[in-house]
Amino acid sequence: MAVPKTAMLALDCAEPEALAEFYAALLGAEVRRTSDPDLVEVVGQDGSVLGFQRDHGLAPPSWPRPEDAQQAHLLILLAPGDLDEAEREAVSLGATPMDVTDRSTPREARLLSDPAGHSFLLRARK
């Protein structure tokens, strides 16, 4: 029998409390402190959990990466009609748009970075 485990996506950052507050506001979720002072969790209404872990030697993410580099990002799915509003909300909370190509045509996805520099994608569900 396998030992019970819990998996969580954790983003390294210099200030986990501040980044957790950003994502909690963006996702309509709840910040949960843990017994580890360097780890803060954000719990979504659906039970999903994101972790934000302090890294004292953090080298912030950069974009774009070299062609051969792999990089993880958060994918946030929403209704197609909510994309513009979700992007405005993210920017008002401190996100930075990273996709600065022609913005005059409708787009099904928006690439942004959080206040710590991690990229995330707002994408319309299909």
XYZ file of N, CA and C in Angstrom:
378
model
N 0.851 -1.185 0.000
C 0.000 0.000 0.000
C 0.892 1.241 0.000
N 0.539 2.211 -0.802
C 1.328 3.436 -0.914
C 1.143 4.317 0.317
N 2.184 5.011 0.665
C 2.128 5.974 1.760
C 1.292 7.167 1.295
N 0.334 7.655 2.090
C -0.477 8.818 1.693
C 0.407 10.034 1.458
N 0.107 10.767 0.397
C 0.876 11.948 0.039
C -0.063 13.068 -0.403
N 0.416 14.276 -0.311
C -0.308 15.429 -0.828
C 0.634 16.178 -1.759
N 0.199 16.468 -2.967
C 1.004 17.228 -3.914
C 0.491 18.664 -3.975
N 1.421 19.599 -4.099
C 1.057 21.003 -4.172
C 2.047 21.712 -5.088
N 1.561 22.546 -5.969
C 2.438 23.394 -6.756
C 2.865 24.541 -5.851
N 4.165 24.745 -5.712
C 4.675 25.830 -4.877
C 5.542 26.752 -5.716
N 5.325 28.047 -5.569
C 6.143 29.043 -6.247
C 7.152 29.602 -5.254
N 8.415 29.615 -5.644
C 9.440 30.231 -4.818
C 9.315 31.743 -4.943
N 9.533 32.440 -3.837
C 9.420 33.892 -3.842
C 10.131 34.458 -2.624
N 10.372 35.752 -2.630
C 11.032 36.409 -1.510
C 10.054 36.705 -0.374
N 8.788 36.987 -0.721
C 7.783 37.366 0.276
C 6.516 36.529 0.071
N 6.460 35.327 0.666
C 5.321 34.445 0.419
C 3.977 35.012 0.866
N 3.957 35.779 1.933
C 2.679 36.337 2.403
C 2.093 37.282 1.359
N 2.934 38.168 0.822
C 2.457 39.145 -0.162
C 2.006 38.458 -1.448
N 2.755 37.472 -1.915
C 2.372 36.788 -3.146
C 1.112 35.952 -2.937
N 0.976 35.348 -1.777
C -0.247 34.599 -1.460
C -1.459 35.528 -1.455
N -1.312 36.713 -0.904
C -2.422 37.683 -0.890
C -2.817 38.074 -2.310
N -1.821 38.263 -3.193
C -2.103 38.586 -4.599
C -2.953 37.490 -5.238
N -2.517 36.234 -5.123
C -3.242 35.137 -5.766
C -4.593 34.871 -5.094
N -4.691 35.060 -3.798
C -5.982 34.885 -3.127
C -6.996 35.897 -3.670
N -6.557 37.146 -3.836
C -7.452 38.170 -4.381
C -7.794 37.863 -5.837
N -6.813 37.443 -6.622
C -7.032 37.144 -8.040
C -7.991 35.977 -8.222
N -7.866 34.953 -7.391
C -8.643 33.724 -7.552
C -9.883 33.651 -6.658
N -10.114 34.659 -5.835
C -11.243 34.591 -4.907
C -11.047 33.454 -3.922
N -9.831 33.306 -3.441
C -9.462 32.185 -2.577
C -9.083 32.689 -1.187
N -8.674 31.762 -0.344
C -8.357 32.059 1.052
C -6.876 31.788 1.331
N -6.240 32.708 2.059
C -4.857 32.516 2.486
C -4.868 31.670 3.752
N -3.994 30.664 3.790
C -3.894 29.799 4.979
C -2.423 29.731 5.396
N -2.144 30.176 6.619
C -0.790 30.083 7.172
C -0.537 28.627 7.553
N 0.716 28.220 7.472
C 1.088 26.858 7.849
C 1.999 26.925 9.068
N 2.365 25.781 9.605
C 3.288 25.753 10.735
C 4.706 26.105 10.298
N 4.967 26.065 8.997
C 6.264 26.442 8.446
C 6.228 27.946 8.155
N 7.068 28.747 8.807
C 7.023 30.201 8.592
C 7.416 30.626 7.182
N 8.009 29.728 6.408
C 8.416 30.057 5.047
C 7.448 29.544 3.986
N 6.292 29.022 4.387
C 5.316 28.489 3.448
C 3.926 29.023 3.780
N 3.290 29.614 2.769
C 1.915 30.101 2.894
C 1.116 29.434 1.784
N -0.099 29.014 2.090
C -0.947 28.347 1.103
C -2.127 29.233 0.729
N -2.594 29.055 -0.484
C -3.832 29.675 -0.950
C -4.761 28.535 -1.323
N -5.944 28.521 -0.702
C -6.905 27.443 -0.908
C -8.099 27.996 -1.679
N -8.359 27.394 -2.844
C -9.465 27.827 -3.686
C -10.788 27.275 -3.206
N -11.864 27.834 -3.719
C -13.206 27.383 -3.351
C -13.435 25.937 -3.749
N -12.691 25.462 -4.759
C -12.823 24.076 -5.202
C -11.887 23.133 -4.460
N -11.130 23.674 -3.484
C -10.205 22.854 -2.710
C -8.794 22.816 -3.258
N -8.573 23.434 -4.425
C -7.213 23.463 -4.975
C -6.305 24.270 -4.053
N -5.032 23.880 -4.013
C -4.077 24.528 -3.109
C -2.830 24.932 -3.885
N -2.421 26.179 -3.709
C -1.151 26.680 -4.230
C -0.272 27.018 -3.040
N 1.006 26.746 -3.149
C 1.936 27.086 -2.083
C 2.872 28.200 -2.521
N 3.297 29.005 -1.572
C 4.242 30.092 -1.815
C 5.328 29.965 -0.766
N 6.532 29.608 -1.229
C 7.611 29.258 -0.319
C 8.748 30.268 -0.426
N 9.199 30.740 0.745
C 10.291 31.713 0.791
C 11.589 31.058 0.329
N 12.279 31.754 -0.551
C 13.598 31.339 -1.013
C 14.509 32.541 -0.797
N 15.395 32.437 0.187
C 16.252 33.570 0.548
C 17.269 33.900 -0.538
N 17.587 32.965 -1.406
C 18.539 33.205 -2.487
C 17.868 33.293 -3.842
N 16.625 33.714 -3.863
C 15.821 33.696 -5.088
C 16.418 34.548 -6.202
N 16.519 33.969 -7.375
C 16.813 34.711 -8.595
C 15.475 34.821 -9.321
N 14.891 36.019 -9.405
C 13.553 36.160 -9.991
C 13.468 35.594 -11.399
N 12.307 35.060 -11.767
C 12.112 34.546 -13.119
C 12.267 35.673 -14.134
N 12.609 35.324 -15.355
C 12.692 36.327 -16.411
C 11.938 35.822 -17.628
N 11.540 36.750 -18.464
C 10.809 36.413 -19.671
C 11.282 37.333 -20.767
N 11.484 36.933 -21.970
C 11.371 35.550 -22.421
C 12.603 34.740 -22.045
N 12.420 33.461 -22.032
C 13.511 32.539 -21.724
C 14.179 32.121 -23.034
N 15.399 31.616 -22.963
C 16.020 31.088 -24.187
C 15.155 29.981 -24.787
N 15.296 29.762 -26.068
C 14.486 28.792 -26.802
C 14.423 27.410 -26.157
N 15.532 26.964 -25.572
C 15.573 25.594 -25.062
C 15.205 25.485 -23.580
N 14.847 26.580 -22.948
C 14.544 26.549 -21.516
C 13.097 26.115 -21.288
N 12.882 25.312 -20.277
C 11.531 24.947 -19.875
C 11.149 25.808 -18.687
N 9.905 26.199 -18.634
C 9.453 27.044 -17.532
C 8.007 26.691 -17.228
N 7.700 26.569 -15.965
C 6.326 26.306 -15.541
C 5.589 27.635 -15.390
N 4.293 27.594 -15.549
C 3.467 28.767 -15.303
C 2.099 28.291 -14.826
N 1.366 29.185 -14.186
C 0.001 28.874 -13.789
C -0.927 29.155 -14.959
N -1.883 28.291 -15.148
C -2.903 28.448 -16.170
C -4.216 28.669 -15.430
N -4.826 29.822 -15.646
C -6.080 30.163 -14.978
C -7.167 30.202 -16.043
N -8.122 29.279 -15.939
C -9.176 29.147 -16.937
C -10.421 29.917 -16.517
N -11.076 30.543 -17.500
C -12.304 31.290 -17.214
C -13.191 31.324 -18.437
N -14.392 31.826 -18.265
C -15.344 31.904 -19.380
C -14.831 32.887 -20.424
N -15.058 32.599 -21.720
C -14.554 33.476 -22.777
C -14.965 34.945 -22.608
N -16.154 35.200 -22.182
C -16.616 36.574 -22.014
C -16.018 37.300 -20.828
N -15.291 36.605 -19.969
C -14.714 37.212 -18.760
C -13.248 37.567 -18.907
N -12.653 37.307 -20.050
C -11.211 37.466 -20.212
C -10.742 38.914 -20.038
N -11.400 39.865 -20.686
C -10.984 41.266 -20.561
C -11.081 41.742 -19.118
N -12.184 41.428 -18.467
C -12.372 41.848 -17.076
C -11.346 41.188 -16.156
N -11.062 39.910 -16.385
C -10.076 39.214 -15.558
C -8.692 39.825 -15.724
N -8.353 40.213 -16.946
C -7.051 40.852 -17.171
C -6.981 42.192 -16.453
N -8.039 42.999 -16.550
C -8.057 44.295 -15.847
C -7.932 44.091 -14.343
N -8.634 43.093 -13.820
C -8.574 42.808 -12.383
C -7.155 42.410 -11.971
N -6.523 41.537 -12.743
C -5.163 41.090 -12.424
C -4.193 42.269 -12.408
N -4.307 43.140 -13.397
C -3.423 44.311 -13.463
C -3.679 45.237 -12.272
N -4.938 45.407 -11.897
C -5.243 46.274 -10.750
C -4.686 45.721 -9.435
N -4.468 44.401 -9.394
C -3.907 43.771 -8.192
C -2.378 43.771 -8.197
N -1.766 44.177 -9.306
C -0.312 44.252 -9.363
C 0.347 43.406 -10.428
N -0.429 42.716 -11.265
C 0.142 41.917 -12.345
C 0.626 42.842 -13.469
N 1.558 42.332 -14.265
C 2.096 43.075 -15.401
C 1.827 42.295 -16.685
N 1.176 42.922 -17.684
C 0.979 42.239 -18.963
C 2.334 41.943 -19.609
N 2.486 40.733 -20.134
C 3.735 40.345 -20.782
C 3.558 40.182 -22.277
N 2.332 39.995 -22.712
C 2.028 39.834 -24.126
C 1.688 41.212 -24.669
N 2.659 41.884 -25.237
C 2.450 43.255 -25.687
C 2.337 43.356 -27.203
N 1.998 42.242 -27.837
C 1.791 42.262 -29.282
C 0.504 43.011 -29.591
N 0.082 43.000 -30.817
C -1.121 43.709 -31.249
C -2.301 43.378 -30.356
N -2.812 44.372 -29.662
C -3.915 44.171 -28.732
C -5.244 44.629 -29.330
N -5.273 44.910 -30.639
C -6.500 45.422 -31.249
C -7.458 44.313 -31.672
N -7.008 43.068 -31.652
C -7.879 41.956 -32.026
C -8.164 41.098 -30.802
N -9.299 40.408 -30.793
C -9.619 39.544 -29.644
C -8.561 38.441 -29.491
N -8.250 38.124 -28.257
C -7.290 37.055 -27.977
C -7.928 36.102 -26.973
N -7.646 34.818 -27.123
C -8.216 33.809 -26.238
C -7.393 33.605 -24.982
N -6.208 34.227 -24.897
C -5.341 34.059 -23.735
C -4.556 35.341 -23.499
N -4.215 35.588 -22.235
C -3.438 36.770 -21.860
C -2.307 36.325 -20.947
N -1.081 36.655 -21.318
C 0.098 36.312 -20.530
C 0.454 37.491 -19.640
N 0.576 37.211 -18.336
C 0.923 38.241 -17.363
C 1.992 37.707 -16.426
N 2.559 38.599 -15.614
C 3.448 38.143 -14.550
C 2.907 38.669 -13.230
N 3.098 37.875 -12.182
C 2.661 38.297 -10.859
C 3.676 39.292 -10.285
N 3.411 39.885 -9.126
C 4.334 40.875 -8.569
C 5.749 40.349 -8.317
N 5.926 39.035 -8.207
C 7.261 38.465 -7.992
C 7.926 38.053 -9.304
N 7.241 38.208 -10.445
C 7.823 37.910 -11.739
C 7.465 36.564 -12.342
N 6.647 35.734 -11.654
C 6.228 34.447 -12.217
C 5.182 34.697 -13.300
N 5.299 34.001 -14.411
C 4.317 34.169 -15.467
C 3.068 33.338 -15.171
N 1.917 33.854 -15.609
C 0.678 33.086 -15.559
C -0.151 33.459 -16.770
N -1.018 32.551 -17.155
C -1.814 32.732 -18.351
C -3.292 32.697 -17.985
N -4.004 33.754 -18.375
C -5.459 33.757 -18.291
C -5.941 33.245 -19.632
N -6.723 32.171 -19.638
C -7.166 31.586 -20.903
C -8.649 31.272 -20.858
N -9.321 31.565 -21.936
C -10.739 31.251 -22.047
C -10.910 29.745 -22.199
N -11.877 29.202 -21.472
C -12.212 27.763 -21.628
C -12.794 27.553 -23.012
N -12.542 26.387 -23.557
C -13.102 26.059 -24.880
C -14.236 25.095 -24.711
